[in-house]
Amino acid sequence: MERMTIIDIAKMCGVGVTTVSRAMNNHPDISEETKAMIMKVIKENHYVPNNSARNLKRSASKTIAVLIKGITNPFFNHMIKVFEQEIQRKKYSFFLQRVDENQDEIEVAIELEKEKRLKGIVFLGGYFSHSQEKLNQLTVPFVLSTIGMTEEFDLNNYSSVSVDDFKESYRMVDYLCNQGHTKIAIITAAMDDVSIGKLRYEGYKQALKDNGIDYNAQLVWCMKENIESYTMENGYTVTKEMLETKEEFTAIYAISDNLAVGACRAIIEAGKRVPEDYSVAGFDGLDISFYYNPSLTTMKQPVVEMAEETIKILFDLINKKITHSHKIFPAELIVRESTRSLL
Amino acid sequence: MERMTIIDIAKMCGVGVTTVSRAMNNHPDISEETKAMIMKVIKENHYVPNNSARNLKRSASKTIAVLIKGITNPFFNHMIKVFEQEIQRKKYSFFLQRVDENQDEIEVAIELEKEKRLKGIVFLGGYFSHSQEKLNQLTVPFVLSTIGMTEEFDLNNYSSVSVDDFKESYRMVDYLCNQGHTKIAIITAAMDDVSIGKLRYEGYKQALKDNGIDYNAQLVWCMKENIESYTMENGYTVTKEMLETKEEFTAIYAISDNLAVGACRAIIEAGKRVPEDYSVAGFDGLDISFYYNPSLTTMKQPVVEMAEETIKILFDLINKKITHSHKIFPAELIVRESTRSLL
């Protein structure tokens, strides 16, 4: 039987799990009104916190949870499939939990861990800027998969699988520079981003610098905050605005293929051509980068290998073969039709 | 705590849930070897069938399960989001279960129902050709969402939300005929398909007939069975073969947008143009149909409205306001750049 978790209650109430926990524990730091609302939902749903001795006894189930931010991102589809297969091959059961963009995935994980007696956790995608203190509250092994870490964490305290987002982004922009582009616009994450968005943006800046090109803030465009991030729609909307300015540029580097697809469409609608008028480069290596017209120059992440390695590390941690591991995969620069040389 | 279900055990063993059930119940219709293997996995995982009185007592959780075939299909992404929101708004918890293409979703549902004490089920996508007898084994309300029903079921025995796949497919092909196309190739499902694939294919045949065009079997192409169905890769591979034949055609009707994207890419790689050399039409109205170059003529399904109606009907069933309901939404023919008139 599927028991309700504190996460379900939190979602129903539209609050965080910590707030639900406070309500249940008579914590002073919560308004009476909020507490009453939460307790009403708890009562209506017959929710019982799952920490009694009876439940501890029944903890034999071997479950691995995958917490994913942004399930609509096609980048994750192949990875989820591999996770499911590999976890089942190990005779564990697989539990997929979506985390909303505004939810704190560590809080969610801490509660899931208690409720579901997890044996391991994979954090997939999204931002990750939690305090070491908070990470330490996780008591089962976990692996951060395709998450950019920009904060300074002690590498001995966690495991990860990713590409080097800074370096691979640098390589893409360096490639464009080598093709004679000096006016390269970027579509990137918000400036307060602390994950892959920041790393890819820093790679862009460094590549320009090393190629002797002055940084021009007019060519830096952030995704719209009122549109889902990393979508074709976002790239399209940003590029339409970009084309309306007087600022000159010869190339657009979008930090994901979806954004690049949107950028191409905006250029084509403006009566311009890719790559004749503007070169467009993406990142990720999604299927669509091959099938789009023109096909997209991109930096392909080896998603299947990365997913397999994530599970391998997780089970090495569970079986205490290792204490931590950081695996960085190389990405592959694939030059296709959407970029051209100016030389 | 997440308890293991019979479905997890079945997946781990690589067998159906019925087989696991047989193993546990000493059913004669199972080999000793298979039974031993299953019982070993059950033992290792400390799996306990979830039908004791103690568990029945703890059945207060209000859970709606969504069973989805083909989670990698972008068509479902928007719908899943709406399901999650609407179910949480009703203060129920939302449980998403993937069903593999070779799994029987009714068997999975029957077991989930027992294990998780569901209050309702949504079947999303995929094939549906189960006996009435089997459907009757479901004891909680359920809605079939975006599933084509080709078999004759008693309409009083189930509820559904969909477009009229036959009629909307007819409209698309009729539109192409009205543009002067008489040699229209189709990329469709396998000939033994009994779901939306069959309905859309029948719509194609009827539209040709009503336009006085002879059916030409050489222009009927089925998706490759060794490639994931309804993917860009599948449409691409089929179209490459199609272009190598001597058979003449002026238009390709692909029964999904993903297939149409693959078809366009194959045409472009062959040095031909869309729509100058070949018109290409899709179905579904995915985001990519707008952003692709050329943008795709398609039949857009109102996915958000369909998802909302699915949940509305399910709760009307749960609250016994209705006994069944069949809601058919109109699709919208969107003419874009990928098709042209020959007149």
XYZ file of C-alpha atoms in Angstrom, chain A residues 1-5 8 11-13 41 44-46 50 54-56 58-63 71-74 77-78 80-81 84 87-88 91-98 100 114-118 228 232-234 236-237 261-262 264-265 268-269 287-288 290-295 337, chain B residues 1-5 8 11-13 41 44-46 50 54-56 58-63 71-74 77-78 80-81 84 87-88 91-98 100 114-118 228 232-234 236-237 261-262 264-265 268-269 287-288 290-295 337:
138
model
C 0.000 0.000 0.000
C 1.202 3.457 -0.873
C 1.398 5.421 2.342
C 1.173 9.133 2.240
C 4.408 10.936 2.977
C 2.538 14.734 -0.175
C 2.497 19.695 -1.599
C -1.196 19.610 -0.751
C -0.723 22.488 1.660
C -5.057 18.372 5.799
C -8.394 14.618 6.490
C -5.797 12.378 4.943
C -5.287 10.225 8.018
C 6.275 7.171 9.689
C 6.687 -0.904 14.031
C 7.623 0.789 10.813
C 11.332 0.549 11.479
C 9.385 -3.321 8.288
C 12.296 -1.603 6.603
C 13.567 -4.467 4.489
C 12.491 -3.026 1.142
C 15.438 -2.142 -1.050
C 14.575 1.117 -2.742
C 11.115 16.094 -15.676
C 9.952 17.738 -18.894
C 13.554 18.219 -19.993
C 14.205 15.661 -22.763
C 14.604 10.833 -20.627
C 17.442 8.564 -21.706
C 15.836 7.753 -16.429
C 15.503 4.697 -18.634
C 15.416 2.080 -14.077
C 18.493 -0.465 -10.533
C 16.211 -3.366 -11.411
C 17.279 -6.285 -7.729
C 16.403 -2.995 -6.075
C 13.224 -1.128 -6.690
C 13.226 2.225 -8.403
C 11.338 5.237 -7.122
C 11.111 8.413 -9.198
C 10.277 11.637 -7.367
C 9.754 14.894 -9.193
C 9.448 21.327 -8.360
C 12.852 8.638 6.727
C 9.540 7.734 5.167
C 10.661 5.198 2.632
C 13.787 3.796 4.277
C 15.813 4.393 1.148
C 9.920 27.610 -18.184
C 12.469 26.195 -27.003
C 9.949 28.887 -26.117
C 12.443 30.632 -23.872
C 12.715 31.865 -29.094
C 11.435 34.744 -26.983
C 16.193 25.476 -31.494
C 14.103 28.413 -30.294
C 16.972 29.336 -34.874
C 13.226 29.669 -35.241
C 14.208 32.270 -39.525
C 10.993 34.123 -38.701
C 18.190 14.015 -30.426
C 16.654 17.150 -31.916
C 20.610 15.970 -35.186
C 17.115 16.187 -36.700
C 16.688 19.965 -36.701
C 17.124 21.913 -39.918
C 19.823 23.092 -40.001
C 21.298 20.396 -37.775
C 25.253 22.835 -40.197
C 7.786 3.764 3.887
C 7.792 2.528 0.338
C 6.779 -1.102 0.386
C 7.740 -3.304 -2.458
C 4.889 -4.330 -4.717
C 8.532 -4.554 -8.533
C 10.111 -6.467 -13.067
C 13.098 -7.792 -11.147
C 12.306 -11.292 -12.325
C 13.834 -12.833 -5.393
C 15.851 -11.747 -0.858
C 13.665 -8.687 -0.935
C 11.602 -9.665 2.091
C -0.028 -6.824 0.889
C -3.522 -5.096 9.234
C -2.834 -3.477 5.911
C -6.471 -3.185 5.019
C -4.284 1.300 7.098
C -5.946 2.078 3.816
C -6.878 5.692 4.418
C -4.359 7.179 2.010
C -6.028 8.867 -0.931
C -3.984 8.017 -3.982
C 7.049 8.209 -20.751
C 9.681 9.452 -23.184
C 6.943 10.722 -25.499
C 6.924 14.525 -25.198
C 4.781 15.899 -20.547
C 2.206 18.662 -20.451
C 1.445 14.782 -16.529
C 2.002 18.259 -15.165
C -0.187 16.310 -10.803
C -4.825 15.732 -8.221
C -3.001 17.706 -5.553
C -5.943 16.851 -1.838
C -5.151 13.428 -3.191
C -1.672 12.133 -3.730
C -0.361 11.423 -7.179
C 1.444 8.235 -8.124
C 3.064 7.868 -11.534
C 3.742 4.336 -12.763
C 5.547 3.654 -16.001
C 6.780 -0.935 -20.432
C -4.590 -4.195 -4.302
C -1.181 -3.106 -3.133
C -1.702 0.598 -2.881
C -5.421 0.801 -2.184
C -5.942 3.259 -5.009
C 11.391 2.918 -30.432
C 12.196 11.074 -34.802
C 14.678 8.263 -35.443
C 11.898 5.977 -36.616
C 13.908 9.307 -40.316
C 14.816 5.671 -40.977
C 10.440 15.712 -37.966
C 12.444 12.592 -38.810
C 11.795 16.122 -42.955
C 15.394 15.464 -41.941
C 16.662 17.384 -46.513
C 19.613 14.987 -46.277
C 5.979 22.222 -29.366
C 8.560 21.169 -31.938
C 6.016 25.177 -34.212
C 9.801 25.532 -33.804
C 10.921 23.156 -36.546
C 12.148 24.545 -39.855
C 9.992 24.402 -41.860
C 7.282 24.632 -39.208
C 5.118 25.796 -43.838
